[in-house]
CSV table of C-alpha atoms in Angstrom, one decimal:
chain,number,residue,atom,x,y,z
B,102,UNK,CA,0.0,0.0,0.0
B,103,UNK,CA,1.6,3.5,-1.0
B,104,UNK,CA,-0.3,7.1,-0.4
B,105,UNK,CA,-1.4,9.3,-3.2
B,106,UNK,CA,1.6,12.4,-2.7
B,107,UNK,CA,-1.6,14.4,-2.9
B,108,UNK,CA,-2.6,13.4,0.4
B,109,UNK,CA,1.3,13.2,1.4
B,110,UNK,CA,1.2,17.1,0.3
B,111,UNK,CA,-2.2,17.4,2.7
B,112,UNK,CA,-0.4,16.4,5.7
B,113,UNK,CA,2.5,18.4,5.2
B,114,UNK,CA,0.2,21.5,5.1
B,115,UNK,CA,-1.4,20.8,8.2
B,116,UNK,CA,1.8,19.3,10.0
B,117,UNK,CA,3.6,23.3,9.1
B,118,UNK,CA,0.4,24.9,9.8
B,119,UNK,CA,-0.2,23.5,13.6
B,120,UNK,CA,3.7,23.9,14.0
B,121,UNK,CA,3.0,28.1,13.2
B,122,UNK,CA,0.7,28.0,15.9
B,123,UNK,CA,1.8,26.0,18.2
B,124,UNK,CA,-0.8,26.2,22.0
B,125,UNK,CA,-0.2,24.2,25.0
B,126,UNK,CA,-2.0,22.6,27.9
B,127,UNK,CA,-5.8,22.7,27.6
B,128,UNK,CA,-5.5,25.6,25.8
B,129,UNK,CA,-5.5,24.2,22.5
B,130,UNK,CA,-8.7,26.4,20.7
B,131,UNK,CA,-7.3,27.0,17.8
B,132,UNK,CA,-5.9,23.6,17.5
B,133,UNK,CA,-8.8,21.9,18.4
B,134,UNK,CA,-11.2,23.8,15.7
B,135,UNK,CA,-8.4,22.6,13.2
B,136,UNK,CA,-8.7,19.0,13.6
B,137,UNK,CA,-11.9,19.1,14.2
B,138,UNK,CA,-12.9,21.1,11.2
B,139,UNK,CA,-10.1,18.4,8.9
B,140,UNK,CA,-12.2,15.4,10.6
B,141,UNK,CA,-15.9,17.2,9.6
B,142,UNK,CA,-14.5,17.6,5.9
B,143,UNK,CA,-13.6,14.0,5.7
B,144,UNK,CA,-17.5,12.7,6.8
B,145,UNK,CA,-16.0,11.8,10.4
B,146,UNK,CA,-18.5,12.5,13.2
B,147,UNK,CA,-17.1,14.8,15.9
B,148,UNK,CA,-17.2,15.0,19.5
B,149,UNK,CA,-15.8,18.1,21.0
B,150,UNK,CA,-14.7,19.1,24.2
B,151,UNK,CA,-13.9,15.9,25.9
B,152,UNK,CA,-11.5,16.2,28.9
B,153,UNK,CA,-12.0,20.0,28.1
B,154,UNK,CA,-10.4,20.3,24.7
B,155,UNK,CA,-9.9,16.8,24.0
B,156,UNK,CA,-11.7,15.2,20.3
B,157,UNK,CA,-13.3,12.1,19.2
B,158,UNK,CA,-13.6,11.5,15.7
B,159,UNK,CA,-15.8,8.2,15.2
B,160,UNK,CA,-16.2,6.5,11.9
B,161,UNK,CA,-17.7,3.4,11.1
B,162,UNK,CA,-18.0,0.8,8.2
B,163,UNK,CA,-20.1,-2.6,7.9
B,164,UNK,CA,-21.7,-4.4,10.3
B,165,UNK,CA,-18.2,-5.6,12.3
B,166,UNK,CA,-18.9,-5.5,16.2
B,167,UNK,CA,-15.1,-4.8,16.8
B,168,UNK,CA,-13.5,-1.4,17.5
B,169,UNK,CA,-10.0,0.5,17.4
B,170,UNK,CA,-8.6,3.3,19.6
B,171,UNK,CA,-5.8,5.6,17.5
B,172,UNK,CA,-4.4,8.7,19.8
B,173,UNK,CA,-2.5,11.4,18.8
B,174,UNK,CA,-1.4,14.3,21.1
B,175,UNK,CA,-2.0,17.8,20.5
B,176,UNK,CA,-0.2,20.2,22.8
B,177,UNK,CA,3.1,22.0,22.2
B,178,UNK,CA,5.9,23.1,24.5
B,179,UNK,CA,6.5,26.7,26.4
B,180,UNK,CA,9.8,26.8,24.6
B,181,UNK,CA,11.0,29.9,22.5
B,182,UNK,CA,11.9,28.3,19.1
B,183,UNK,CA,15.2,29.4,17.8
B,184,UNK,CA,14.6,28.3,13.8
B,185,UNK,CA,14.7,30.3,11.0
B,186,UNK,CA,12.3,28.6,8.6
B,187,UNK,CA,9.2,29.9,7.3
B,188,UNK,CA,7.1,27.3,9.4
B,189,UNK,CA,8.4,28.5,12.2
B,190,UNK,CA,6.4,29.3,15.3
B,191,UNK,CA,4.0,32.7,15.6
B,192,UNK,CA,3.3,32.0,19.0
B,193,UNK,CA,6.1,33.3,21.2
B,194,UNK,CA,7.3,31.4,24.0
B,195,UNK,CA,5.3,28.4,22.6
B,196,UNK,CA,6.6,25.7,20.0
B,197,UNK,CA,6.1,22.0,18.8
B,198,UNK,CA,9.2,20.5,20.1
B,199,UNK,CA,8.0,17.4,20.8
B,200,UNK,CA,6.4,16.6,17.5
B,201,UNK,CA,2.8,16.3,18.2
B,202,UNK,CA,2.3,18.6,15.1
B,203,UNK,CA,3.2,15.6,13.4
B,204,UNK,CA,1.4,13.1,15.2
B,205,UNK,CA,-1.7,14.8,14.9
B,206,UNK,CA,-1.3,15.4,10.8
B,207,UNK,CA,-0.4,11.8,10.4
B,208,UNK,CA,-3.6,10.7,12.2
B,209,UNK,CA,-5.3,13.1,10.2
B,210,UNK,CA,-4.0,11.4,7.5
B,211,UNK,CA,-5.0,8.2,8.1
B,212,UNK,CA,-8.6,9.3,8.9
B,213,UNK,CA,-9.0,10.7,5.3
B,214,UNK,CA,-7.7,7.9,4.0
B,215,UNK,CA,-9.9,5.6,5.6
B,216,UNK,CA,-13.1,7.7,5.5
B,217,UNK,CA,-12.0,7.7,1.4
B,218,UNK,CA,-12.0,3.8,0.4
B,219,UNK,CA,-13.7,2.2,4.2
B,220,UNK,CA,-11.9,-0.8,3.2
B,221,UNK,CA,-12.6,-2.4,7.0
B,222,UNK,CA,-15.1,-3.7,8.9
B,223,UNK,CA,-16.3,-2.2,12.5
B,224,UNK,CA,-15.3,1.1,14.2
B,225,UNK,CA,-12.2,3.4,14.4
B,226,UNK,CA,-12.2,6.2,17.3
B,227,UNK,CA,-9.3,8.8,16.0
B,228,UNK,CA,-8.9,10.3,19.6
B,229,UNK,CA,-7.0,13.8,19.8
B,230,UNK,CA,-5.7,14.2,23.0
B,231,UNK,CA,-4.9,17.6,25.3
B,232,UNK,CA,-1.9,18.3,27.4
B,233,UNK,CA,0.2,15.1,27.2
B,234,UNK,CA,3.5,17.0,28.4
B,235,UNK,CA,2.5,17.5,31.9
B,236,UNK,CA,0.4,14.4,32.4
B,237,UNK,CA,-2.9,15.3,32.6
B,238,UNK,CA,-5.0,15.3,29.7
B,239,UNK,CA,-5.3,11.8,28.8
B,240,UNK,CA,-6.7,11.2,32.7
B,241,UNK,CA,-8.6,13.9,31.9
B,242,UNK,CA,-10.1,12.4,28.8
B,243,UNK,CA,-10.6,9.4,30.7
B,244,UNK,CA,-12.6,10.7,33.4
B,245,UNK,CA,-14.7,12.1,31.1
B,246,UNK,CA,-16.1,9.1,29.8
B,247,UNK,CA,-13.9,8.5,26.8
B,248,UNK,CA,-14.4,4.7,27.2
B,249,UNK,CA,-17.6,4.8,28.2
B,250,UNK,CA,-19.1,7.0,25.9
B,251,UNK,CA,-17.6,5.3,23.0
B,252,UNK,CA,-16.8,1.6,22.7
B,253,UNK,CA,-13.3,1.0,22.2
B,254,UNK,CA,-11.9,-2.2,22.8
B,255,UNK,CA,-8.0,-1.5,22.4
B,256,UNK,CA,-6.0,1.4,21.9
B,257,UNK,CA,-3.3,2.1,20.0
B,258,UNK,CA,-0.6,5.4,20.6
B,259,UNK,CA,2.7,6.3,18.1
B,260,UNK,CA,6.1,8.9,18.9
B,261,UNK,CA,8.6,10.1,16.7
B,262,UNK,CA,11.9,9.3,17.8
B,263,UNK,CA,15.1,11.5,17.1
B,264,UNK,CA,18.2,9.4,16.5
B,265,UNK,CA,16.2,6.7,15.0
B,266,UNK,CA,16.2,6.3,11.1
B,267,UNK,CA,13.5,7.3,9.1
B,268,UNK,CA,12.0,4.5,8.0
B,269,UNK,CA,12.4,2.4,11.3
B,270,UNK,CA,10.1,1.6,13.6
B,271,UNK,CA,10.9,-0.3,17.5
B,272,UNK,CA,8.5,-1.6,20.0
B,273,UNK,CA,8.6,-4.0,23.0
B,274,UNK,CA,5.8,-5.8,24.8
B,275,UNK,CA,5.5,-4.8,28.5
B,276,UNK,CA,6.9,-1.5,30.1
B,277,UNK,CA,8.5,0.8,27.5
B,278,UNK,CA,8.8,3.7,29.5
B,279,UNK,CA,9.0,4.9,33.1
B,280,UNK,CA,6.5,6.4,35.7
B,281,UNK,CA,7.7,9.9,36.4
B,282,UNK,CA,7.0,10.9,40.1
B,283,UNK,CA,7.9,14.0,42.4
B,284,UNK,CA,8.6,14.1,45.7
B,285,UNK,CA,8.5,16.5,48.3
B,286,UNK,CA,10.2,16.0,52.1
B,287,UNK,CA,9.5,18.7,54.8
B,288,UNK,CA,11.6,18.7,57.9
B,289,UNK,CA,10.6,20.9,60.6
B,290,UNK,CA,13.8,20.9,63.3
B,291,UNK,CA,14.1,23.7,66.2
B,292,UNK,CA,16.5,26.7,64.5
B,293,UNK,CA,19.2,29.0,66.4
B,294,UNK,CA,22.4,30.7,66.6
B,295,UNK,CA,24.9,28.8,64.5
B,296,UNK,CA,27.3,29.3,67.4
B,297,UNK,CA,25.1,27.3,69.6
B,298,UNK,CA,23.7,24.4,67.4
B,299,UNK,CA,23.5,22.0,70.6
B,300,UNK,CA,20.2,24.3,71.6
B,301,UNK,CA,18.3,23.2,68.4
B,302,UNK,CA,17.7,20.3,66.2
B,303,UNK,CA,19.5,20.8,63.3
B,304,UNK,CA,17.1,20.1,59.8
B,305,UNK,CA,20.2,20.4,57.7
B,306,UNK,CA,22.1,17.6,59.2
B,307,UNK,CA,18.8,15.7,59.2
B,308,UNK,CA,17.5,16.4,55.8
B,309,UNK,CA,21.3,15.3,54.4
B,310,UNK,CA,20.8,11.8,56.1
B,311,UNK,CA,18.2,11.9,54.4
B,312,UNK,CA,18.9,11.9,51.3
B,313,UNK,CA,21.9,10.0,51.8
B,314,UNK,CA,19.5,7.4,53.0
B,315,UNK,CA,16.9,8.0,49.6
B,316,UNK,CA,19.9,6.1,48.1
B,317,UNK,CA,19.6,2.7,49.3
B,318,UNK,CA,15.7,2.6,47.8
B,319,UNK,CA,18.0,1.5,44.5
B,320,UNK,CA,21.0,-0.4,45.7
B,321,UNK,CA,19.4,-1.9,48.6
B,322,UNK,CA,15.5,-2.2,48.4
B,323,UNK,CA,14.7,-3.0,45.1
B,324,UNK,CA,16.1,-6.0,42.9
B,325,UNK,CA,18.5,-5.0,40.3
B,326,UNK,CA,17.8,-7.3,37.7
B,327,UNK,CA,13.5,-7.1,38.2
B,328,UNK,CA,12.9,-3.5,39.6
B,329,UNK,CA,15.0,-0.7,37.7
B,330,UNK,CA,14.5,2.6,39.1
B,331,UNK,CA,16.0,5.7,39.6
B,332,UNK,CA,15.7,8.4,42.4
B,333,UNK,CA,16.7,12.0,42.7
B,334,UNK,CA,16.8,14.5,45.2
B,335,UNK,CA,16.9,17.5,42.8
B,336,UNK,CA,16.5,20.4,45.9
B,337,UNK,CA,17.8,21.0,49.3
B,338,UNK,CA,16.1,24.3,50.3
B,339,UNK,CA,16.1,25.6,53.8
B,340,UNK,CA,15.2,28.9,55.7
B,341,UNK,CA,18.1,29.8,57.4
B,342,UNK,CA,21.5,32.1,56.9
B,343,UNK,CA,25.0,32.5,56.9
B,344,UNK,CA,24.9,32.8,61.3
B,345,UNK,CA,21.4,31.0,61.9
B,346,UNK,CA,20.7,27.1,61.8
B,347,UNK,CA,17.2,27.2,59.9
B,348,UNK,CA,14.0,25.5,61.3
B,349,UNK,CA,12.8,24.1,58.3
B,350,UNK,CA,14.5,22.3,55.2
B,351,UNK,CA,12.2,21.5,52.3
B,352,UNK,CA,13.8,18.5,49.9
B,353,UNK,CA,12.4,17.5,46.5
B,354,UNK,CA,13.5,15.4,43.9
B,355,UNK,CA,12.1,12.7,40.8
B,356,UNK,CA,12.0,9.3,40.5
B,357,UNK,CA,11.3,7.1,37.4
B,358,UNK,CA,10.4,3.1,37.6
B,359,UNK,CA,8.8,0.7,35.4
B,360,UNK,CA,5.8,-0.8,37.4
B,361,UNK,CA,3.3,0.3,39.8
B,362,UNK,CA,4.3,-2.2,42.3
B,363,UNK,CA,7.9,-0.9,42.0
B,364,UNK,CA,6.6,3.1,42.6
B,365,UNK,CA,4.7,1.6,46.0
B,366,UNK,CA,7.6,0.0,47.1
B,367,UNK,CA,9.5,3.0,46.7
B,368,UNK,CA,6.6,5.4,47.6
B,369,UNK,CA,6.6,3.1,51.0
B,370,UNK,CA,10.5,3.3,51.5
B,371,UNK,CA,11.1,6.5,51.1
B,372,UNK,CA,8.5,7.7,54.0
B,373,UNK,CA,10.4,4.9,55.9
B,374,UNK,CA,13.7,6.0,55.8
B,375,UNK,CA,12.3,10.0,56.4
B,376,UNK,CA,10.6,8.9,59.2
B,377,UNK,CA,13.0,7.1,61.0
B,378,UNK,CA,15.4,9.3,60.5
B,379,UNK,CA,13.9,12.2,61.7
B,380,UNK,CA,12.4,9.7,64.9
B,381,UNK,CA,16.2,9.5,65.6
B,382,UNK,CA,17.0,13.0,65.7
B,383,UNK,CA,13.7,15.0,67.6
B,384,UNK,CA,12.4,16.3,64.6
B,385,UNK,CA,9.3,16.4,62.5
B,386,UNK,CA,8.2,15.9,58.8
B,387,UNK,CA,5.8,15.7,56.4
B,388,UNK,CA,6.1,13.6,53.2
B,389,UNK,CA,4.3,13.8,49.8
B,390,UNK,CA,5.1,11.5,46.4
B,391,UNK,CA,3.4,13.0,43.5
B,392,UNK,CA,2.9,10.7,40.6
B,393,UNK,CA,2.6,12.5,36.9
B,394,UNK,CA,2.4,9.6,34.9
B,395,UNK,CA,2.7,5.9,35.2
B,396,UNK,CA,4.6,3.5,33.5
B,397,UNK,CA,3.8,2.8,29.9
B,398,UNK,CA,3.3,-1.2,30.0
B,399,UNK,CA,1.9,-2.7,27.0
B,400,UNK,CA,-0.3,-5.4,26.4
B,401,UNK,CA,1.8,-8.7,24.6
B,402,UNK,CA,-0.9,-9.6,22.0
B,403,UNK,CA,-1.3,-5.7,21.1
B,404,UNK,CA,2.1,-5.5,20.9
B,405,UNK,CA,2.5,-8.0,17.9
B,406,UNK,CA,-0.5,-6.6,16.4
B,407,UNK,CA,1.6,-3.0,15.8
B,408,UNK,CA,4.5,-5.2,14.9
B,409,UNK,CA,2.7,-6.8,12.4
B,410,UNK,CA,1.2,-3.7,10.8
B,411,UNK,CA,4.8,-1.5,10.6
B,412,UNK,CA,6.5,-5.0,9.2
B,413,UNK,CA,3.7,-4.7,6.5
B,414,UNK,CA,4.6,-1.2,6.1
B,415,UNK,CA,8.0,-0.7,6.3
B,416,UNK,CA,9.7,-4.2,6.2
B,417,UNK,CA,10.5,-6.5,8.7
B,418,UNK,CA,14.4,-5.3,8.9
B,419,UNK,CA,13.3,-2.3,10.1
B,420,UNK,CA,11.3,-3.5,12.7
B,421,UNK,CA,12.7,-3.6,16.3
B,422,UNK,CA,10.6,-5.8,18.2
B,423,UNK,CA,12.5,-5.8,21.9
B,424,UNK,CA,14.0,-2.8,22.0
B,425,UNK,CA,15.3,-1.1,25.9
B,426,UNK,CA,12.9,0.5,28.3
B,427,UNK,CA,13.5,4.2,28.3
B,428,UNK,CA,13.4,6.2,31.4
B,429,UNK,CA,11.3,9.1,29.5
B,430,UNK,CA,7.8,9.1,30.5
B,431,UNK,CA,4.2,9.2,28.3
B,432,UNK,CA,0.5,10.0,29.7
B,433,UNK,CA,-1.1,7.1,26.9
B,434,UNK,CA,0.0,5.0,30.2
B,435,UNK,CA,-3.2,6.3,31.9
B,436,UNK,CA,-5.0,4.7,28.1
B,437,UNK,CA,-3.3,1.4,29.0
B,438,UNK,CA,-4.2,1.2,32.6
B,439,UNK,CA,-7.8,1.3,31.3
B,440,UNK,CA,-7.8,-0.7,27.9
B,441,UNK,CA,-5.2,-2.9,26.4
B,442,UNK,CA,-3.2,-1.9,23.2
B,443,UNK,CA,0.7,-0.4,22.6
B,444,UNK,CA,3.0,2.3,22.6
B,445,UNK,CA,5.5,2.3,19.4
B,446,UNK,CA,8.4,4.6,18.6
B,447,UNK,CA,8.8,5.6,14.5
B,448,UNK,CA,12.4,7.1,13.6
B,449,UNK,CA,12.2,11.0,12.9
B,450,UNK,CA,16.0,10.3,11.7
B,451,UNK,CA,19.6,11.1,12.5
B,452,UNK,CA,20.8,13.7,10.7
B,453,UNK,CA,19.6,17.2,10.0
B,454,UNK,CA,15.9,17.8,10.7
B,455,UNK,CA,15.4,14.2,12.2
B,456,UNK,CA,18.2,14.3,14.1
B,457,UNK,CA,17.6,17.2,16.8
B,458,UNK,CA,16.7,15.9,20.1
B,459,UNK,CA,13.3,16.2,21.8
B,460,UNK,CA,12.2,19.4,23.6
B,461,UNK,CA,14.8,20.8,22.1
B,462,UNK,CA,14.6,24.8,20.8
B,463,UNK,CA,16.0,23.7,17.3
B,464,UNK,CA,13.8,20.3,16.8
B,465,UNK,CA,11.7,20.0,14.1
B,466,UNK,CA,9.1,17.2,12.8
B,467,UNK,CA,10.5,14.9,10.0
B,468,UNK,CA,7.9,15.8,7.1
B,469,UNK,CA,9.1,12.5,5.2
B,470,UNK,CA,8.1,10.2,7.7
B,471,UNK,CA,4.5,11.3,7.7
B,472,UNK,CA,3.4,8.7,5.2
B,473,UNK,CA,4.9,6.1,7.1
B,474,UNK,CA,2.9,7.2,9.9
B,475,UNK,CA,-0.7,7.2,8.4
B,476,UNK,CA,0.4,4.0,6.2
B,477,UNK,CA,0.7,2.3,9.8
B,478,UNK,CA,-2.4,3.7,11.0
B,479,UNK,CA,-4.3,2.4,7.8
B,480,UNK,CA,-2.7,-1.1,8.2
B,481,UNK,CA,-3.2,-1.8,11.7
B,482,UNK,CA,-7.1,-0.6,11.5
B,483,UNK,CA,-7.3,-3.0,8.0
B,484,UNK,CA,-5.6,-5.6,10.5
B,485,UNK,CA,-7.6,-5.2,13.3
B,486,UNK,CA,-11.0,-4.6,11.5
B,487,UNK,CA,-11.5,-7.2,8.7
């Protein structure tokens, strides 16, 4: 199967046009009346507004009971973009540095496409998601009825990935990609003259045994083979000055793991090893974990369905079927927690456009890899819905 370069053309205009107006968060008006206007050309039926600017597109075809989740992200980034081109963004302060600019074209792609020949049988749902960078909008999304207002039996969610050919694609069943938690330790001690720390309890010589202690979650808590995590104290604030021990020190810091069971275990060690150190040394505390997103696990027998489709597509030598876990972190875990289906990576390439890392002030979308995008759409629905 190859696409008209008509409809390559298509996506390459709306890819450059939501990269000049890049929005971010829930704020995504302009965005949203986009995709939702592309999807309403194509025959699609629309559903607005779910998980505040969140988008359903639903088309069916024959009488087939089964049904297909696709997501796409639409947010951008509060980055200042530093390139020159004529795409560039118009939004100051904002930019598509992630690429959802592409994954919401090639999407868009495969939704003309298959609202143009219906070659399938059952249901597609072409779900345009808010605010994936900071975790929330595909919980958000999800607690407003996404999967029970429309029937969707699995669902299915695609990155670009800089450093990754063009023209490759890599998967592997299970967790691909980390929770991402934030942690914040508050230790109240008594404060006083610096001359006379015996008088006090001292929160700075607490709070550094303490995160001395965070340390052994890794090396000594959790298995090294079965539970890889890492954890970070990233801040060590405190109230004091040059001549006064403080009364307070406030400690935060990230940690990334692969499972839920490994986040409780260290959600459980952490208040632990705070608490009994601060037991030991007459002072108080209060501890909070914050969890952004979960791990990205995906289901085994989804998995070889999108490994299927993209060797259709692109060629089974360019398929990577086991590749590492990454430490990164996607909110399309929230999705899997709720229905089974797979997270895939597509190379955005290596050199020059491709090349530039995520997040990055210079990145930019591959444009050739959009028809490998929506080709992988279209074959994994034509797989899935016979």
């Amino acid at each position: 199967m190859s696409l008209d370069q008509n409809l390559i053309s298509r996506m390459t205009e709306w890819r450059q046009h939501l990269h000049r107006f890049p929005e971010c968060g829930f704020d995504l008006p302009l965005t949203a009346d986009f995709i939702a206007d592309r999807l309403t050309e194509f025959g699609i039926e629309v559903t607005r507004n779910i998980g505040q600017q969140g988008i359903v597109g639903v088309l069916k075809c024959g009488d087939g009971a089964t049904s297909i989740g696709l997501r796409a992200d639409m947010d951008a980034l509060f980055i200042h973009e530093e390139n020159q081109f004529e795409h560039r963004s118009r939004h100051d302060g904002q930019m598509h540095a992630c690429g959802h600019d592409g994954h919401s074209a090639m999407l868009l792609g495969a939704a003309c496409y298959l609202a143009e020949h219906r070659d399938f049988n059952g249901t597609v749902h072409f779900i345009f998601q808010p605010d994936e960078e900071h975790g929330r909008g595909a919980q958000a999304m999800i607690d407003d009825g996404l999967f029970e207002r429309f029937q969707i039996d699995e669902v299915y969610g695609l990155h670009n990935m800089p450093g990754l050919a063009e023209g490759s694609f890599t998967v592997r069943p299970g967790s691909l990609m980390a929770s991402e938690s934030s942690f914040e330790i508050v230790i109240d001690g008594v404060g006083g003259h610096a001359a006379m720390p015996h008088r006090g309890v001292d929160p700075i010589v607490v709070g550094s045994q303490v995160i001395l202690g965070l340390q052994t979650i890794v090396s000594r808590n959790l298995s090294a083979i079965e539970e890889t995590a890492v954890v970070s104290a990233t801040e060590f604030v405190t109230n004091g000055t040059v001549n006064v021990i403080p009364s307070q020190v406030v400690i935060k810091g990230d940690c990334r793991c692969f499972t839920e069971e490994t986040l409780k275990r260290i959600e459980q060690s952490m208040e632990r090893i705070v608490a009994g150190i601060c037991q030991a040394a007459g002072a108080s505390y209060s501890f909070e974990l914050i969890n952004t997103f979960y791990p990205t696990v995906n289901s085994p027998e989804q998995t070889q369905f999108a490994i299927q489709a993209a060797r259709t597509v692109l060629g089974t030598e360019h398929v990577e079927t086991d590749c590492l876990p990454l430490t990164i972190s996607e909110d399309f875990s929230s999705m899997l927690r709720v229905k089974p289906g797979c997270y895939a990576l597509m190379g955005n390439g290596v050199e020059s456009v491709g090349g530039c890392a995520l997040h990055n002030p210079e990145y930019d979308f591959n444009d050739r890899i959009l028809g490998h995008g929506a080709q992988y759409w279209i074959q994994l629905v034509k797989d899935r819905l016979k």
